[in-house]
PDB file of C-alpha atoms in Angstrom:
ATOM      1  CA  UNK A  26       0.000   0.000   0.000  1.00 68.00           C
ATOM      2  CA  UNK A  27       1.347   3.387  -0.979  1.00 79.00           C
ATOM      3  CA  UNK A  28       1.755   5.909   1.838  1.00 90.00           C
ATOM      4  CA  UNK A  29      -0.415   8.466   0.053  1.00 95.00           C
ATOM      5  CA  UNK A  30      -3.160   7.612  -2.421  1.00 95.00           C
ATOM      6  CA  UNK A  31      -4.803  10.119  -4.722  1.00 95.00           C
ATOM      7  CA  UNK A  32      -7.230   9.489  -7.566  1.00 88.00           C
ATOM      8  CA  UNK A  33      -5.494  10.721 -10.743  1.00 88.00           C
ATOM      9  CA  UNK A  34      -8.762  11.694 -12.458  1.00 87.00           C
ATOM     10  CA  UNK A  35      -9.184  13.433 -14.785  1.00 93.00           C
ATOM     11  CA  UNK A  36     -11.985  15.341 -13.133  1.00 96.00           C
ATOM     12  CA  UNK A  37     -14.059  17.547 -15.431  1.00 97.00           C
ATOM     13  CA  UNK A  38     -16.543  20.077 -14.066  1.00 97.00           C
ATOM     14  CA  UNK A  39     -18.426  23.105 -15.401  1.00 97.00           C
ATOM     15  CA  UNK A  40     -17.503  26.610 -14.306  1.00 97.00           C
ATOM     16  CA  UNK A  41     -19.062  27.503 -10.972  1.00 97.00           C
ATOM     17  CA  UNK A  42     -19.174  23.934  -9.650  1.00 97.00           C
ATOM     18  CA  UNK A  43     -17.894  22.884  -6.242  1.00 97.00           C
ATOM     19  CA  UNK A  44     -14.908  20.585  -6.600  1.00 97.00           C
ATOM     20  CA  UNK A  45     -13.851  18.000  -4.054  1.00 97.00           C
ATOM     21  CA  UNK A  46     -10.345  16.549  -4.204  1.00 97.00           C
ATOM     22  CA  UNK A  47      -9.236  13.849  -1.800  1.00 97.00           C
ATOM     23  CA  UNK A  48      -6.288  11.874  -0.523  1.00 97.00           C
ATOM     24  CA  UNK A  49      -5.976   8.946   1.831  1.00 97.00           C
ATOM     25  CA  UNK A  50      -2.858   7.974   3.699  1.00 96.00           C
ATOM     26  CA  UNK A  51      -1.587   5.089   5.764  1.00 95.00           C
ATOM     27  CA  UNK A  52       1.033   6.629   8.063  1.00 92.00           C
ATOM     28  CA  UNK A  53      -0.620   7.736  11.295  1.00 92.00           C
ATOM     29  CA  UNK A  54       2.476   9.809  12.145  1.00 90.00           C
ATOM     30  CA  UNK A  55       1.652  12.403   9.484  1.00 92.00           C
ATOM     31  CA  UNK A  56       0.795  15.720  11.119  1.00 90.00           C
ATOM     32  CA  UNK A  57       1.381  18.354   8.446  1.00 90.00           C
ATOM     33  CA  UNK A  58      -0.829  18.364   5.373  1.00 93.00           C
ATOM     34  CA  UNK A  59      -0.488  20.495   2.255  1.00 93.00           C
ATOM     35  CA  UNK A  60      -2.159  21.000  -1.070  1.00 96.00           C
ATOM     36  CA  UNK A  61      -0.233  22.151  -4.111  1.00 96.00           C
ATOM     37  CA  UNK A  62      -1.438  23.237  -7.526  1.00 96.00           C
ATOM     38  CA  UNK A  63       0.695  22.500 -10.566  1.00 96.00           C
ATOM     39  CA  UNK A  64      -0.005  23.974 -13.964  1.00 95.00           C
ATOM     40  CA  UNK A  65       1.370  22.214 -17.020  1.00 91.00           C
ATOM     41  CA  UNK A  66       5.126  22.719 -17.414  1.00 88.00           C
ATOM     42  CA  UNK A  67       5.356  24.649 -14.136  1.00 92.00           C
ATOM     43  CA  UNK A  68       6.528  23.917 -10.619  1.00 94.00           C
ATOM     44  CA  UNK A  69       4.079  23.116  -7.795  1.00 94.00           C
ATOM     45  CA  UNK A  70       2.571  26.084  -5.974  1.00 92.00           C
ATOM     46  CA  UNK A  71       1.600  25.801  -2.314  1.00 91.00           C
ATOM     47  CA  UNK A  72      -2.135  26.425  -1.850  1.00 93.00           C
ATOM     48  CA  UNK A  73      -3.014  25.290   1.643  1.00 92.00           C
ATOM     49  CA  UNK A  74      -1.103  24.194   4.734  1.00 89.00           C
ATOM     50  CA  UNK A  75      -2.788  22.504   7.698  1.00 89.00           C
ATOM     51  CA  UNK A  76      -1.424  21.141  10.934  1.00 85.00           C
ATOM     52  CA  UNK A  77      -3.211  18.162  12.511  1.00 84.00           C
ATOM     53  CA  UNK A  78      -6.982  17.802  12.142  1.00 84.00           C
ATOM     54  CA  UNK A  79      -9.592  20.366  11.295  1.00 85.00           C
ATOM     55  CA  UNK A  80     -10.579  22.807   8.589  1.00 91.00           C
ATOM     56  CA  UNK A  81      -8.816  25.757   7.057  1.00 93.00           C
ATOM     57  CA  UNK A  82     -10.343  28.223   4.643  1.00 95.00           C
ATOM     58  CA  UNK A  83      -8.650  30.626   2.245  1.00 94.00           C
ATOM     59  CA  UNK A  84     -10.889  32.389  -0.225  1.00 96.00           C
ATOM     60  CA  UNK A  85     -12.545  29.814  -2.456  1.00 97.00           C
ATOM     61  CA  UNK A  86     -10.404  26.995  -1.038  1.00 97.00           C
ATOM     62  CA  UNK A  87     -11.133  24.883   2.049  1.00 97.00           C
ATOM     63  CA  UNK A  88      -8.826  22.167   3.326  1.00 97.00           C
ATOM     64  CA  UNK A  89     -10.098  19.479   5.670  1.00 96.00           C
ATOM     65  CA  UNK A  90      -8.120  16.907   7.597  1.00 96.00           C
ATOM     66  CA  UNK A  91      -9.665  13.887   9.306  1.00 94.00           C
ATOM     67  CA  UNK A  92      -6.828  12.084  11.047  1.00 93.00           C
ATOM     68  CA  UNK A  93      -9.105   9.416  12.499  1.00 93.00           C
ATOM     69  CA  UNK A  94     -10.000   8.327   8.960  1.00 94.00           C
ATOM     70  CA  UNK A  95      -6.581   9.217   7.482  1.00 95.00           C
ATOM     71  CA  UNK A  96      -8.369  11.294   4.881  1.00 95.00           C
ATOM     72  CA  UNK A  97      -7.801  14.824   3.633  1.00 97.00           C
ATOM     73  CA  UNK A  98      -9.831  16.941   1.243  1.00 97.00           C
ATOM     74  CA  UNK A  99      -9.570  20.148  -0.703  1.00 97.00           C
ATOM     75  CA  UNK A 100     -12.775  21.906  -1.714  1.00 97.00           C
ATOM     76  CA  UNK A 101     -12.856  24.555  -4.409  1.00 98.00           C
ATOM     77  CA  UNK A 102     -15.977  26.722  -4.520  1.00 98.00           C
ATOM     78  CA  UNK A 103     -17.159  28.594  -7.608  1.00 97.00           C
ATOM     79  CA  UNK A 104     -14.547  26.851  -9.740  1.00 97.00           C
ATOM     80  CA  UNK A 105     -13.023  28.834 -12.588  1.00 97.00           C
ATOM     81  CA  UNK A 106     -11.308  27.764 -15.826  1.00 97.00           C
ATOM     82  CA  UNK A 107      -8.090  29.122 -14.304  1.00 97.00           C
ATOM     83  CA  UNK A 108      -8.377  26.393 -11.642  1.00 97.00           C
ATOM     84  CA  UNK A 109      -7.663  23.790 -14.340  1.00 97.00           C
ATOM     85  CA  UNK A 110      -4.440  22.170 -13.161  1.00 97.00           C
ATOM     86  CA  UNK A 111      -3.099  19.146 -11.330  1.00 96.00           C
ATOM     87  CA  UNK A 112      -3.654  19.207  -7.571  1.00 97.00           C
ATOM     88  CA  UNK A 113      -1.166  17.395  -5.371  1.00 97.00           C
ATOM     89  CA  UNK A 114      -1.640  16.531  -1.739  1.00 97.00           C
ATOM     90  CA  UNK A 115       1.455  16.230   0.418  1.00 94.00           C
ATOM     91  CA  UNK A 116       2.168  15.387   4.021  1.00 92.00           C
ATOM     92  CA  UNK A 117       4.949  14.854   6.533  1.00 88.00           C
ATOM     93  CA  UNK A 118       5.355  13.580  10.051  1.00 85.00           C
ATOM     94  CA  UNK A 119       7.536  16.269  11.612  1.00 73.00           C
ATOM     95  CA  UNK A 120       8.744  19.736  10.755  1.00 60.00           C
ATOM     96  CA  UNK A 121      12.396  19.096  10.260  1.00 62.00           C
ATOM     97  CA  UNK A 122      14.390  16.294   8.779  1.00 63.00           C
ATOM     98  CA  UNK A 123      11.575  14.251   7.277  1.00 73.00           C
ATOM     99  CA  UNK A 124      10.531  13.899   3.681  1.00 80.00           C
ATOM    100  CA  UNK A 125       7.406  15.500   2.305  1.00 86.00           C
ATOM    101  CA  UNK A 126       5.382  12.669   0.777  1.00 91.00           C
ATOM    102  CA  UNK A 127       3.306  13.624  -2.257  1.00 94.00           C
ATOM    103  CA  UNK A 128       0.284  12.026  -3.838  1.00 95.00           C
ATOM    104  CA  UNK A 129       0.507  11.578  -7.583  1.00 94.00           C
ATOM    105  CA  UNK A 130      -1.981  14.346  -8.216  1.00 95.00           C
ATOM    106  CA  UNK A 131      -5.507  14.762  -9.569  1.00 96.00           C
ATOM    107  CA  UNK A 132      -5.951  16.516 -12.895  1.00 96.00           C
ATOM    108  CA  UNK A 133      -8.859  18.973 -12.852  1.00 97.00           C
ATOM    109  CA  UNK A 134     -10.450  20.574 -15.888  1.00 97.00           C
ATOM    110  CA  UNK A 135     -13.003  23.375 -15.454  1.00 97.00           C
ATOM    111  CA  UNK A 136     -14.931  24.232 -18.573  1.00 96.00           C
ATOM    112  CA  UNK A 137     -16.502  27.626 -19.257  1.00 93.00           C
TER     113      UNK A 137
ATOM    114  CA  UNK B  26       7.137  33.814 -10.489  1.00 81.00           C
ATOM    115  CA  UNK B  27       8.131  31.936  -7.315  1.00 84.00           C
ATOM    116  CA  UNK B  28      11.527  33.593  -7.065  1.00 90.00           C
ATOM    117  CA  UNK B  29      13.338  30.235  -7.298  1.00 95.00           C
ATOM    118  CA  UNK B  30      15.493  29.987 -10.416  1.00 97.00           C
ATOM    119  CA  UNK B  31      16.568  26.735 -11.994  1.00 98.00           C
ATOM    120  CA  UNK B  32      18.943  26.276 -14.894  1.00 97.00           C
ATOM    121  CA  UNK B  33      18.984  24.872 -17.437  1.00 97.00           C
ATOM    122  CA  UNK B  34      15.304  24.466 -18.301  1.00 97.00           C
ATOM    123  CA  UNK B  35      15.973  21.543 -20.612  1.00 97.00           C
ATOM    124  CA  UNK B  36      18.859  19.116 -20.846  1.00 97.00           C
ATOM    125  CA  UNK B  37      19.376  16.246 -23.258  1.00 98.00           C
ATOM    126  CA  UNK B  38      22.308  13.949 -22.669  1.00 98.00           C
ATOM    127  CA  UNK B  39      23.480  10.414 -23.359  1.00 98.00           C
ATOM    128  CA  UNK B  40      23.552   7.442 -21.021  1.00 98.00           C
ATOM    129  CA  UNK B  41      26.670   7.271 -18.895  1.00 98.00           C
ATOM    130  CA  UNK B  42      27.172  11.020 -18.852  1.00 98.00           C
ATOM    131  CA  UNK B  43      27.209  13.432 -15.925  1.00 98.00           C
ATOM    132  CA  UNK B  44      25.169  16.620 -15.601  1.00 98.00           C
ATOM    133  CA  UNK B  45      24.822  19.431 -13.085  1.00 98.00           C
ATOM    134  CA  UNK B  46      21.546  21.144 -12.331  1.00 98.00           C
ATOM    135  CA  UNK B  47      21.596  24.526 -10.655  1.00 98.00           C
ATOM    136  CA  UNK B  48      19.150  26.187  -8.285  1.00 98.00           C
ATOM    137  CA  UNK B  49      19.093  29.716  -6.905  1.00 97.00           C
ATOM    138  CA  UNK B  50      16.665  29.979  -3.982  1.00 94.00           C
ATOM    139  CA  UNK B  51      14.551  33.003  -3.158  1.00 92.00           C
ATOM    140  CA  UNK B  52      16.544  35.830  -1.668  1.00 90.00           C
ATOM    141  CA  UNK B  53      17.158  35.072   2.005  1.00 86.00           C
ATOM    142  CA  UNK B  54      15.827  31.490   1.954  1.00 89.00           C
ATOM    143  CA  UNK B  55      18.250  29.182   3.723  1.00 89.00           C
ATOM    144  CA  UNK B  56      16.612  25.832   2.896  1.00 89.00           C
ATOM    145  CA  UNK B  57      16.859  24.201  -0.501  1.00 93.00           C
ATOM    146  CA  UNK B  58      15.072  20.987  -1.422  1.00 93.00           C
ATOM    147  CA  UNK B  59      15.507  18.820  -4.503  1.00 96.00           C
ATOM    148  CA  UNK B  60      12.731  16.692  -5.957  1.00 96.00           C
ATOM    149  CA  UNK B  61      12.424  14.348  -8.907  1.00 97.00           C
ATOM    150  CA  UNK B  62       9.096  14.103 -10.753  1.00 95.00           C
ATOM    151  CA  UNK B  63       8.341  11.268 -13.127  1.00 92.00           C
ATOM    152  CA  UNK B  64       5.053  10.032 -14.550  1.00 84.00           C
ATOM    153  CA  UNK B  65       5.134   6.717 -12.736  1.00 84.00           C
ATOM    154  CA  UNK B  66       6.591   7.801  -9.374  1.00 85.00           C
ATOM    155  CA  UNK B  67       5.220  11.312  -8.968  1.00 89.00           C
ATOM    156  CA  UNK B  68       7.184  13.838  -6.915  1.00 93.00           C
ATOM    157  CA  UNK B  69       9.947  12.163  -4.918  1.00 94.00           C
ATOM    158  CA  UNK B  70      12.041  13.948  -2.317  1.00 93.00           C
ATOM    159  CA  UNK B  71      15.767  13.658  -2.941  1.00 95.00           C
ATOM    160  CA  UNK B  72      17.638  15.849  -0.471  1.00 94.00           C
ATOM    161  CA  UNK B  73      17.457  19.022   1.614  1.00 92.00           C
ATOM    162  CA  UNK B  74      20.181  21.500   2.527  1.00 92.00           C
ATOM    163  CA  UNK B  75      19.940  24.180   5.153  1.00 89.00           C
ATOM    164  CA  UNK B  76      22.497  26.981   5.179  1.00 91.00           C
ATOM    165  CA  UNK B  77      25.134  24.845   3.517  1.00 94.00           C
ATOM    166  CA  UNK B  78      24.608  21.652   5.468  1.00 93.00           C
ATOM    167  CA  UNK B  79      22.705  18.523   4.543  1.00 93.00           C
ATOM    168  CA  UNK B  80      19.497  18.429   6.602  1.00 89.00           C
ATOM    169  CA  UNK B  81      17.496  15.493   5.255  1.00 88.00           C
ATOM    170  CA  UNK B  82      17.920  12.770   2.705  1.00 90.00           C
ATOM    171  CA  UNK B  83      15.276  10.916   0.755  1.00 90.00           C
ATOM    172  CA  UNK B  84      15.461   8.276  -1.937  1.00 85.00           C
ATOM    173  CA  UNK B  85      18.524   9.752  -3.575  1.00 94.00           C
ATOM    174  CA  UNK B  86      20.641   7.350  -5.587  1.00 96.00           C
ATOM    175  CA  UNK B  87      24.350   7.026  -4.826  1.00 96.00           C
ATOM    176  CA  UNK B  88      25.029   8.262  -8.362  1.00 97.00           C
ATOM    177  CA  UNK B  89      23.419  11.558  -7.384  1.00 98.00           C
ATOM    178  CA  UNK B  90      24.908  14.163  -5.098  1.00 97.00           C
ATOM    179  CA  UNK B  91      24.173  17.721  -4.134  1.00 98.00           C
ATOM    180  CA  UNK B  92      25.706  20.648  -2.339  1.00 97.00           C
ATOM    181  CA  UNK B  93      24.763  24.129  -1.200  1.00 97.00           C
ATOM    182  CA  UNK B  94      27.304  26.889  -1.567  1.00 97.00           C
ATOM    183  CA  UNK B  95      28.020  29.865   0.736  1.00 96.00           C
ATOM    184  CA  UNK B  96      25.888  32.112  -1.475  1.00 95.00           C
ATOM    185  CA  UNK B  97      23.061  29.587  -0.861  1.00 95.00           C
ATOM    186  CA  UNK B  98      22.684  28.402  -4.419  1.00 96.00           C
ATOM    187  CA  UNK B  99      22.613  24.650  -4.802  1.00 98.00           C
ATOM    188  CA  UNK B 100      23.715  22.154  -7.398  1.00 98.00           C
ATOM    189  CA  UNK B 101      22.463  18.636  -8.028  1.00 98.00           C
ATOM    190  CA  UNK B 102      24.978  16.387  -9.746  1.00 98.00           C
ATOM    191  CA  UNK B 103      23.739  13.323 -11.602  1.00 98.00           C
ATOM    192  CA  UNK B 104      26.330  10.867 -12.877  1.00 98.00           C
ATOM    193  CA  UNK B 105      26.429   7.603 -14.836  1.00 98.00           C
ATOM    194  CA  UNK B 106      23.062   8.584 -16.211  1.00 98.00           C
ATOM    195  CA  UNK B 107      20.552   5.922 -17.166  1.00 97.00           C
ATOM    196  CA  UNK B 108      17.431   6.119 -19.309  1.00 97.00           C
ATOM    197  CA  UNK B 109      15.329   5.878 -16.149  1.00 95.00           C
ATOM    198  CA  UNK B 110      16.804   9.107 -14.818  1.00 97.00           C
ATOM    199  CA  UNK B 111      14.809  11.046 -17.401  1.00 97.00           C
ATOM    200  CA  UNK B 112      12.462  13.216 -15.360  1.00 97.00           C
ATOM    201  CA  UNK B 113      11.675  16.712 -14.186  1.00 97.00           C
ATOM    202  CA  UNK B 114      13.937  17.877 -11.392  1.00 98.00           C
ATOM    203  CA  UNK B 115      12.578  20.573  -9.125  1.00 97.00           C
ATOM    204  CA  UNK B 116      14.218  22.727  -6.556  1.00 96.00           C
ATOM    205  CA  UNK B 117      12.240  24.388  -3.776  1.00 94.00           C
ATOM    206  CA  UNK B 118      13.220  26.854  -1.105  1.00 90.00           C
ATOM    207  CA  UNK B 119      11.838  28.091   2.174  1.00 84.00           C
ATOM    208  CA  UNK B 120      12.790  30.125   5.191  1.00 72.00           C
ATOM    209  CA  UNK B 121      10.954  29.489   8.441  1.00 61.00           C
ATOM    210  CA  UNK B 122      10.146  33.077   9.283  1.00 56.00           C
ATOM    211  CA  UNK B 123       6.799  31.746  10.414  1.00 51.00           C
ATOM    212  CA  UNK B 124       7.640  28.862  12.733  1.00 47.00           C
ATOM    213  CA  UNK B 125       4.200  27.390  12.214  1.00 48.00           C
ATOM    214  CA  UNK B 126       4.827  26.858   8.544  1.00 52.00           C
ATOM    215  CA  UNK B 127       8.115  25.412   7.462  1.00 59.00           C
ATOM    216  CA  UNK B 128       7.605  23.642   4.240  1.00 72.00           C
ATOM    217  CA  UNK B 129       8.556  23.631   0.608  1.00 77.00           C
ATOM    218  CA  UNK B 130       6.633  26.763  -0.180  1.00 76.00           C
ATOM    219  CA  UNK B 131       8.313  27.929  -3.374  1.00 87.00           C
ATOM    220  CA  UNK B 132       9.221  25.679  -6.268  1.00 93.00           C
ATOM    221  CA  UNK B 133      11.242  26.566  -9.316  1.00 96.00           C
ATOM    222  CA  UNK B 134      10.043  25.773 -12.814  1.00 96.00           C
ATOM    223  CA  UNK B 135      12.176  22.676 -13.006  1.00 97.00           C
ATOM    224  CA  UNK B 136      14.814  21.191 -15.269  1.00 98.00           C
ATOM    225  CA  UNK B 137      13.564  18.628 -17.736  1.00 97.00           C
ATOM    226  CA  UNK B 138      16.273  15.998 -18.152  1.00 98.00           C
ATOM    227  CA  UNK B 139      16.121  13.603 -21.070  1.00 97.00           C
ATOM    228  CA  UNK B 140      18.645  10.778 -21.182  1.00 97.00           C
ATOM    229  CA  UNK B 141      18.966   9.146 -24.596  1.00 97.00           C
TER     230      UNK B 141
END
């Protein structure tokens, strides 16, 4: 079993839809959870950063972490064509000296 | 623009050769991370340097090495290249000004390495 699992998609939605992106993980030591957005031929861009369980909101983006289920989600409200990209979840156990483990990414396409 | 600069953008080389990838972190960032991204493996952590010293090591092959120089730029050296080393290589930098968030916040645009 991979440490981090993420459905590769592709996920296609119309403009204005609510998008739900998810990852599951197996390592109960993970405490720091991130979401990155990667446009084609570009480097990943940090979107959301969450420590431990709970919700975090930033504009149209909401990150949720459920450590009891080992499940994290990213919600995008009022999706826009500019949100079309690959979304990568990532997580690590401790702040320093441990690797950031990435999911393989979900490709999202928002049509106008 | 993330502020992290990687050169070259593209590199084509033959098997058995050695290449050097360069990364200039954002101004003032002390941490540099190297990642490899391939279609089958996704983003894989290779190595981290902090202010010139190795801080963490991931699944980096013995044929690969890295260093961070006094001016904080970093180089990733890949030797005895194999076809399977073809991938995107990313550098990221961060500086824990905010102790709550110390992560790979800023990625460069990557170097696409093709081994033929």
